[in-house]
mmCIF file of N, CA and C and ligand atoms in Angstrom:
data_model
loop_
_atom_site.group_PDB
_atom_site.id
_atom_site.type_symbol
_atom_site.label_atom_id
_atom_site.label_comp_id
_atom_site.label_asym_id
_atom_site.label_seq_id
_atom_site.Cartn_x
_atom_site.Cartn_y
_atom_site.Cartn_z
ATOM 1 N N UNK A 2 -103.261 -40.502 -56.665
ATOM 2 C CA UNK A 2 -102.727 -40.955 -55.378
ATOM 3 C C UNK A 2 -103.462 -42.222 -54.947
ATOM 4 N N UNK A 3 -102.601 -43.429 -54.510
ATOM 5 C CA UNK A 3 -103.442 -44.384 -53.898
ATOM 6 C C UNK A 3 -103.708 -44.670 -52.755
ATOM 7 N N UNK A 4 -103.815 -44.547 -51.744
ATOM 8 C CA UNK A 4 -103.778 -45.137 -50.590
ATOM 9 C C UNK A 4 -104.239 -46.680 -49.862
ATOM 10 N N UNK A 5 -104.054 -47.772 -50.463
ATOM 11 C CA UNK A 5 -104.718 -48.873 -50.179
ATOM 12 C C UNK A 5 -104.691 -48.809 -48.232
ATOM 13 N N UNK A 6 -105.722 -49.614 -47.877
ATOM 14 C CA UNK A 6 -106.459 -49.680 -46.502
ATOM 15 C C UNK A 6 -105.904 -50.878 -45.617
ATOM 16 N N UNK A 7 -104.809 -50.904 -44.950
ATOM 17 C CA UNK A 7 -104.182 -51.898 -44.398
ATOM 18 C C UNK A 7 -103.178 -51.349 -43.099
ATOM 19 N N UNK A 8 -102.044 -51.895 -43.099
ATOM 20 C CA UNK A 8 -101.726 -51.789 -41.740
ATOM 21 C C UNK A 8 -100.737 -50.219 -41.725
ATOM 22 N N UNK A 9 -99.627 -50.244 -42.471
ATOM 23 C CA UNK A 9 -99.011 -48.823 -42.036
ATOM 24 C C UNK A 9 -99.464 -47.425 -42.468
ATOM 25 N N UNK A 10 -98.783 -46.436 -42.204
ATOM 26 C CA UNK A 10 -99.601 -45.232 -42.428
ATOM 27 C C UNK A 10 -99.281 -45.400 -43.954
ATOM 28 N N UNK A 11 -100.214 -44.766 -44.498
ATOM 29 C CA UNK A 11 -100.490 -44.245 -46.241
ATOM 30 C C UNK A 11 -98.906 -43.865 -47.179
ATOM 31 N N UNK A 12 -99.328 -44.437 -47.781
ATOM 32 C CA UNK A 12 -97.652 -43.957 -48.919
ATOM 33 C C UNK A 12 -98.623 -43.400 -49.916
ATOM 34 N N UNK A 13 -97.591 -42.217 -49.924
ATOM 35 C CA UNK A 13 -98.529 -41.137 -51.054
ATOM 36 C C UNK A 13 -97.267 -40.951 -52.177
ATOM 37 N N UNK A 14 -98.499 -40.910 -53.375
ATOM 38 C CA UNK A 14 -97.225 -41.137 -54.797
ATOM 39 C C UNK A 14 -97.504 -39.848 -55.344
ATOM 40 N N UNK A 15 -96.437 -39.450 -55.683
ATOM 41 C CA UNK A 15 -96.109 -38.157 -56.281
ATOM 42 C C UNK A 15 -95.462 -38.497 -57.378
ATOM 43 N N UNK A 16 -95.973 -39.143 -58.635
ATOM 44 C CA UNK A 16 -95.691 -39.659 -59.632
ATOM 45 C C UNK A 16 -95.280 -38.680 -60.494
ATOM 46 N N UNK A 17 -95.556 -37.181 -60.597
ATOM 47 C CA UNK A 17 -94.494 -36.126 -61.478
ATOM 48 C C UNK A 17 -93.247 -35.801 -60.981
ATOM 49 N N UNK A 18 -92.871 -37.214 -59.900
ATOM 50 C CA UNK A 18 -91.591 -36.836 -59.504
ATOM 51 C C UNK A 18 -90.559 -38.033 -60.091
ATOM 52 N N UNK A 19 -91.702 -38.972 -60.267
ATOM 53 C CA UNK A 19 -90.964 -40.462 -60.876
ATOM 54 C C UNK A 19 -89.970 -40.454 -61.742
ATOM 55 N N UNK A 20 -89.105 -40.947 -61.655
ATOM 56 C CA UNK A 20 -87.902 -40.922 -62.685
ATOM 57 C C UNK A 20 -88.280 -42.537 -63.172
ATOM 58 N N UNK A 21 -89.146 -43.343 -62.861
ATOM 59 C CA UNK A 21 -89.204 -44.721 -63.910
ATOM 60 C C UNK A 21 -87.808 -45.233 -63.439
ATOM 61 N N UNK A 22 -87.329 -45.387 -62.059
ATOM 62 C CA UNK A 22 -86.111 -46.335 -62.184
ATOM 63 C C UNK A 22 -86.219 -47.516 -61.628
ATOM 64 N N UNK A 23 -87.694 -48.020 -61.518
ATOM 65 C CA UNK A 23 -87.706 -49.225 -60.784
ATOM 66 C C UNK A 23 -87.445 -49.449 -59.099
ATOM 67 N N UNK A 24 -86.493 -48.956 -59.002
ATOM 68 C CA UNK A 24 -86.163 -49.271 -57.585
ATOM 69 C C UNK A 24 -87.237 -49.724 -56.459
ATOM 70 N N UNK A 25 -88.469 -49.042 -56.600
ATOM 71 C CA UNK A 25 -89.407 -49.691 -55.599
ATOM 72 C C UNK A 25 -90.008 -51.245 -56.141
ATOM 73 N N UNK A 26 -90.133 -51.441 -57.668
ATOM 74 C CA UNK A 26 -90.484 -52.862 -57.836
ATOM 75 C C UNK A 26 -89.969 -53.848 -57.463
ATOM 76 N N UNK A 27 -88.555 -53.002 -57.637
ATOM 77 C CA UNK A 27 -87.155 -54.299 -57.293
ATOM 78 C C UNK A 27 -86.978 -54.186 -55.382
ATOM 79 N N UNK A 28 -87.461 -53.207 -54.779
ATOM 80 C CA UNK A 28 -87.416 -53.811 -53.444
ATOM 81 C C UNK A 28 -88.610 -54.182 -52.933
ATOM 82 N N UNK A 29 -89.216 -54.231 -53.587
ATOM 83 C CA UNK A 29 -90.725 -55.106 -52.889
ATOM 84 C C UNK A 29 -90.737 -56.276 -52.981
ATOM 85 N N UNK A 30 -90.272 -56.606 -54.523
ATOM 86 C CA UNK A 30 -90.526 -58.285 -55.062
ATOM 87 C C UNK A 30 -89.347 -58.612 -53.738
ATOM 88 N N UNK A 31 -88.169 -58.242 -53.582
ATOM 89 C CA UNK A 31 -87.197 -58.496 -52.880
ATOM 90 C C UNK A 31 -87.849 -59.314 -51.460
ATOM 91 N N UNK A 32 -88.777 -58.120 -50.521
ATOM 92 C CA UNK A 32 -88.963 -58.330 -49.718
ATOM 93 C C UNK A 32 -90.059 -59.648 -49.883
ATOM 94 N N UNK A 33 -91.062 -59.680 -50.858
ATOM 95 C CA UNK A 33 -92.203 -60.606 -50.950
ATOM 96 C C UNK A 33 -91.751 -62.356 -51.605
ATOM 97 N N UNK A 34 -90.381 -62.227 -52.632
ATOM 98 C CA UNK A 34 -90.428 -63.026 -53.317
ATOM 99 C C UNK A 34 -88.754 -63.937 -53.009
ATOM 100 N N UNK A 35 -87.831 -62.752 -52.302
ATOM 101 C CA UNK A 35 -86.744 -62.774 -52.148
ATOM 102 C C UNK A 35 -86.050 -63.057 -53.437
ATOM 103 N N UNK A 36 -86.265 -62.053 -54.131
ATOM 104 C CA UNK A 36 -85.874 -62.360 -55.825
ATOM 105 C C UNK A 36 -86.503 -60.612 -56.271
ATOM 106 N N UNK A 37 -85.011 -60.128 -57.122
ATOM 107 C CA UNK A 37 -85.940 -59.180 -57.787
ATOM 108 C C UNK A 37 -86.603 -59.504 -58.770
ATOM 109 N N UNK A 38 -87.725 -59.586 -58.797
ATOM 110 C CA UNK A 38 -88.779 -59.676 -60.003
ATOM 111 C C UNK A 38 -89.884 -58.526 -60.214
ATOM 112 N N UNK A 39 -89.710 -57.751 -60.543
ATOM 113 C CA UNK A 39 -90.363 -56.516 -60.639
ATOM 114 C C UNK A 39 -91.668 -57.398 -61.083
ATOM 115 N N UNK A 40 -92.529 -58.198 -61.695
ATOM 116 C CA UNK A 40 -93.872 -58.342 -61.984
ATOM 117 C C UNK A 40 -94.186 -59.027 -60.644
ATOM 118 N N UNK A 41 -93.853 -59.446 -59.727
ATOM 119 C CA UNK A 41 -94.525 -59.371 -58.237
ATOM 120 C C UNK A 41 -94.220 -58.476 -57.207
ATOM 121 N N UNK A 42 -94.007 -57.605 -57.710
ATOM 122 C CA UNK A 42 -94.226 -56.588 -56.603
ATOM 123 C C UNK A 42 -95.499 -56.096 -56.420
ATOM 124 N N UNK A 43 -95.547 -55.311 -55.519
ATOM 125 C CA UNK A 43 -97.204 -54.663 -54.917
ATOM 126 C C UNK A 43 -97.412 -53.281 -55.316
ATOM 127 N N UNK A 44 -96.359 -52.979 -56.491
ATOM 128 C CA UNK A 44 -96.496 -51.194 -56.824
ATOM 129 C C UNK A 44 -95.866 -51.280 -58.009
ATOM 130 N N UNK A 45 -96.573 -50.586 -59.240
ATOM 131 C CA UNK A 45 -96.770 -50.666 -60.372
ATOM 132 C C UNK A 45 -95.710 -49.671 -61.359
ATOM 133 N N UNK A 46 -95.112 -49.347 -62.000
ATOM 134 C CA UNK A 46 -94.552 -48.299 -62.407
ATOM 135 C C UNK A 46 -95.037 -48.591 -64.084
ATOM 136 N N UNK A 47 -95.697 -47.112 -64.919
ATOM 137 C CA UNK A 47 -95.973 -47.880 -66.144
ATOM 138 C C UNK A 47 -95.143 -46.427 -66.838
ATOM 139 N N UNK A 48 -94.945 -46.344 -68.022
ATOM 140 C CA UNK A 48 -94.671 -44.877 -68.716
ATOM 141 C C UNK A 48 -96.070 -44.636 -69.676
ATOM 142 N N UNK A 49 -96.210 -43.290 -69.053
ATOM 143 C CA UNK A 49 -97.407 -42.981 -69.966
ATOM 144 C C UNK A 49 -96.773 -41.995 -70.924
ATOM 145 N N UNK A 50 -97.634 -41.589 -72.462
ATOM 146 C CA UNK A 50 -97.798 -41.330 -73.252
ATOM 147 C C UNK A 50 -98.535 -40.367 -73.205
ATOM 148 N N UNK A 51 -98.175 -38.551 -73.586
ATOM 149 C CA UNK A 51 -98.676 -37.162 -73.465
ATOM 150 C C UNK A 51 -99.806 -36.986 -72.131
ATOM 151 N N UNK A 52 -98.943 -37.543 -71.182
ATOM 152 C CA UNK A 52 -99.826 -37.309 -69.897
ATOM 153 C C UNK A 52 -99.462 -36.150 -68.960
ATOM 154 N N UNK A 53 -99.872 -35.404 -67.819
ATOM 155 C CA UNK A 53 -99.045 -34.523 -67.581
ATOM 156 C C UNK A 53 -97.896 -35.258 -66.727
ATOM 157 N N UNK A 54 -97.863 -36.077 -65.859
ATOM 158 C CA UNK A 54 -96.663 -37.087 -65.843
ATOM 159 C C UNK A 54 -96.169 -38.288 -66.384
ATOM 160 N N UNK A 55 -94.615 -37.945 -65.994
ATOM 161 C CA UNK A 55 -94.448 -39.083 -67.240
ATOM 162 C C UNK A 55 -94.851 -40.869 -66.804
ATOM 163 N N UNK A 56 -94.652 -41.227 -65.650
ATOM 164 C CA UNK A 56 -95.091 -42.619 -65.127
ATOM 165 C C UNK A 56 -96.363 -42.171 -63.785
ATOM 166 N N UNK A 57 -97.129 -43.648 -64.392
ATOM 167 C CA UNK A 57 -98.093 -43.612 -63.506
ATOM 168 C C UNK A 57 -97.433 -44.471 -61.981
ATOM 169 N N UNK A 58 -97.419 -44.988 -61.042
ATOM 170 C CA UNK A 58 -97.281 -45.272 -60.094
ATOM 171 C C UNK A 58 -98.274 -45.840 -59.123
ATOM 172 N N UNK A 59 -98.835 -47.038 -58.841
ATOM 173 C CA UNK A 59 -100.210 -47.596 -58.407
ATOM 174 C C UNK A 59 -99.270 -48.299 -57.703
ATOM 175 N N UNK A 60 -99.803 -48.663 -56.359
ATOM 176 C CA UNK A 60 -99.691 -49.777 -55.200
ATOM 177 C C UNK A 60 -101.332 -50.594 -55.356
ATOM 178 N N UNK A 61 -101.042 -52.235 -55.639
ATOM 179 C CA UNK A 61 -102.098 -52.711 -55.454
ATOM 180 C C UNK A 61 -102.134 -53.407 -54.146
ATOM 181 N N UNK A 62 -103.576 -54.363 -54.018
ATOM 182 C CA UNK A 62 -104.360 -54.384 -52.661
ATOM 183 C C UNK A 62 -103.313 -55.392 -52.094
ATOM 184 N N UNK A 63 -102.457 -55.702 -52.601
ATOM 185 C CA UNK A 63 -101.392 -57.072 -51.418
ATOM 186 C C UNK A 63 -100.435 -55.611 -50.991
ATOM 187 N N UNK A 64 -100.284 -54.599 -50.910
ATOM 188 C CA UNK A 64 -99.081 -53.427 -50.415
ATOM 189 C C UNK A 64 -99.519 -53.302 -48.991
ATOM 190 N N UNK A 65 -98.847 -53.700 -47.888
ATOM 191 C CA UNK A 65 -99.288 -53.758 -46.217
ATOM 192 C C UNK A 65 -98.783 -52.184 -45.927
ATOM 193 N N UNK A 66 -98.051 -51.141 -46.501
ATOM 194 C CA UNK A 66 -97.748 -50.187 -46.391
ATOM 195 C C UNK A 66 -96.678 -50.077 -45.704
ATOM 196 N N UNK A 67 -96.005 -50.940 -45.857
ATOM 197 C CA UNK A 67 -94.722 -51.430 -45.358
ATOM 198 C C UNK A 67 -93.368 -50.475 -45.056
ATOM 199 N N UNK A 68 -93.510 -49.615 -46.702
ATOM 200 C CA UNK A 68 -93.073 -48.456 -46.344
ATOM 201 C C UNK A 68 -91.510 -48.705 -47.334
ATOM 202 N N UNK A 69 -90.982 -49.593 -47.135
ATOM 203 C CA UNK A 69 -89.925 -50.288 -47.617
ATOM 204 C C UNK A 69 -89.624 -49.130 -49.509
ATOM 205 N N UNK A 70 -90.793 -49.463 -50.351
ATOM 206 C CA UNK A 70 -90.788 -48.379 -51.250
ATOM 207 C C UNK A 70 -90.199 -46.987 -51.313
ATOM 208 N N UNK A 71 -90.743 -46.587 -50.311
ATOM 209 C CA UNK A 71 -90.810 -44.798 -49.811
ATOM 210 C C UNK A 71 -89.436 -44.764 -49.687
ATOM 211 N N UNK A 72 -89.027 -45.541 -48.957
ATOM 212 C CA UNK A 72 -87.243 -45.395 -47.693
ATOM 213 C C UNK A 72 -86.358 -45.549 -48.995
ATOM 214 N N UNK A 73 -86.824 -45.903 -50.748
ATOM 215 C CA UNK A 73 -85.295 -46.286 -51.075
ATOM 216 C C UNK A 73 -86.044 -45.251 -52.363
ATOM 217 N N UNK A 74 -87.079 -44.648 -52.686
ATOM 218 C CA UNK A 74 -87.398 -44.039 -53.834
ATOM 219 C C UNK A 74 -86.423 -42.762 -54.247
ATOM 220 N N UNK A 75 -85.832 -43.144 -54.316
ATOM 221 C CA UNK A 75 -84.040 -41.455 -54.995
ATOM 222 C C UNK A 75 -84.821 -40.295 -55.178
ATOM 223 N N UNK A 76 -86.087 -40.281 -55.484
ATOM 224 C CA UNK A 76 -86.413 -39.011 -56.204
ATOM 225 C C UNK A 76 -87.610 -38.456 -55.264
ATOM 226 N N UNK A 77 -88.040 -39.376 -54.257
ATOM 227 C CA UNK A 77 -89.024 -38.525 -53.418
ATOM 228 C C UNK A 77 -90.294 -38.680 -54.044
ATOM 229 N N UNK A 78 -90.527 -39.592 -54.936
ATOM 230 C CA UNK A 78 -92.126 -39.898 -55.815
ATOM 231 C C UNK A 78 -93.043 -40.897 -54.396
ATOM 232 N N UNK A 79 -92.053 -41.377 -53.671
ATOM 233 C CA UNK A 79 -92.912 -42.210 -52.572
ATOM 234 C C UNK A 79 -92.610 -41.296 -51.303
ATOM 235 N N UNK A 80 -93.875 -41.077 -50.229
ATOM 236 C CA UNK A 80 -93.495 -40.755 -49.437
ATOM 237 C C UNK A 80 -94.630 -40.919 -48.128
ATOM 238 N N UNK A 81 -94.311 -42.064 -47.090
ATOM 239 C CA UNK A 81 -94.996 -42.696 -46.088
ATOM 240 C C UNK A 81 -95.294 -41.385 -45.415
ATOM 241 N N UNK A 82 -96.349 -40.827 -45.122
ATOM 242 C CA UNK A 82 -97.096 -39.854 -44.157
ATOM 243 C C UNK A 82 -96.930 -40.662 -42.989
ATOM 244 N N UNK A 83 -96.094 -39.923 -42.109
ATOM 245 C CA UNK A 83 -95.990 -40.288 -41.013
ATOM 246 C C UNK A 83 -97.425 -39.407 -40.219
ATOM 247 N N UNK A 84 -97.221 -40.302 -38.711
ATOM 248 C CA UNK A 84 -98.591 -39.856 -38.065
ATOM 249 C C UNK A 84 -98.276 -38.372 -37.510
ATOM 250 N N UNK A 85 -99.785 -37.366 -37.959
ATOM 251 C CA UNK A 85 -99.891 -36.250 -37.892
ATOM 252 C C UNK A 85 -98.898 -35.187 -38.601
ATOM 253 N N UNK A 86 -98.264 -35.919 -39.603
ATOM 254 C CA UNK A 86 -97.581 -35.486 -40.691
ATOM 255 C C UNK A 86 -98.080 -35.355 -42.205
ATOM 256 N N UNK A 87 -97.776 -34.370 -43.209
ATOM 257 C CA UNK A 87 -97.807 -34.447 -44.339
ATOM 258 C C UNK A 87 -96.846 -34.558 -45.495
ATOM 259 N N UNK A 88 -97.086 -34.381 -46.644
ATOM 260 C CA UNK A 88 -95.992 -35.245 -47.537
ATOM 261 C C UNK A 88 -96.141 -34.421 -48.772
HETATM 262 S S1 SF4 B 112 -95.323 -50.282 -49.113
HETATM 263 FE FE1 SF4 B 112 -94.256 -52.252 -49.018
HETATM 264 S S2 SF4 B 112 -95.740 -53.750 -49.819
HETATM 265 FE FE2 SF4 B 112 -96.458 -51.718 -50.412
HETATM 266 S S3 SF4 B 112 -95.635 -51.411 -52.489
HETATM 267 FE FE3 SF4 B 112 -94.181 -50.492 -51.019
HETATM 268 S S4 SF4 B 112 -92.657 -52.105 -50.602
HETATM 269 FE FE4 SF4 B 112 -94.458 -53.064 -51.537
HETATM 270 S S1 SF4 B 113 -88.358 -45.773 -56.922
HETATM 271 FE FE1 SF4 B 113 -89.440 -43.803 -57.061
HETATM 272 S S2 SF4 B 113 -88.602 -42.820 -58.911
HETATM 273 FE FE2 SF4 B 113 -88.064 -44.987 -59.009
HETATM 274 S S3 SF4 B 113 -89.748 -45.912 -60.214
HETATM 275 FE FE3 SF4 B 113 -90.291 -46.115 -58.058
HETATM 276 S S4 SF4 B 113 -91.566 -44.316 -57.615
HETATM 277 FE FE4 SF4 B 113 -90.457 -43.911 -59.522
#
């Protein structure tokens, strides 16, 4: 789980839920680059190899917690902890 230290509440990754469809790379770069370019986005999707899940899932230190990720993830692998809420 990552939680980088910035402005919105915490997006917590539940990466044995990941289906690997991109969708959060392609709406981040969206929002940051106005272009989908999945290698600038702020959250990582990789496929691992005999792990107990199948993709890892990392937000690095430019992710403001924007949240934008969480709101379009299909499968529920992102999910913004709202305040005095859990996930
Ligand atoms: S919370 Fe926002 S900035 Fe961070 S990875 Fe998701 S879309 Fe990108
Ligand atoms: S949008 Fe959700 S399911 Fe799709 S790659 Fe990202 S974290 Fe995984």
């Amino acid at each position: 789980m990552t939680e980088p230290a910035k402005q919105g509440p915490p997006i917590r990754v539940h990466a044995e839920r990941c289906a690997g469809c991109l969708i959060c790379e392609l709406r981040c770069s969206l929002r940051f680059e106005k272009a989908f370019n999945p290698g600038r986005a702020r959250i990582r999707v990789r496929r691992l190899v005999g792990a107990e899940s199948e993709y890892s899932v990392e937000l690095d230190e430019g992710c403001d917690r924007c949240g934008i990720c969480a709101r379009h993830c299909p499968y529920g692998a992102l999910v913004q902890v709202k305040e005095g809420g859990g996930a």
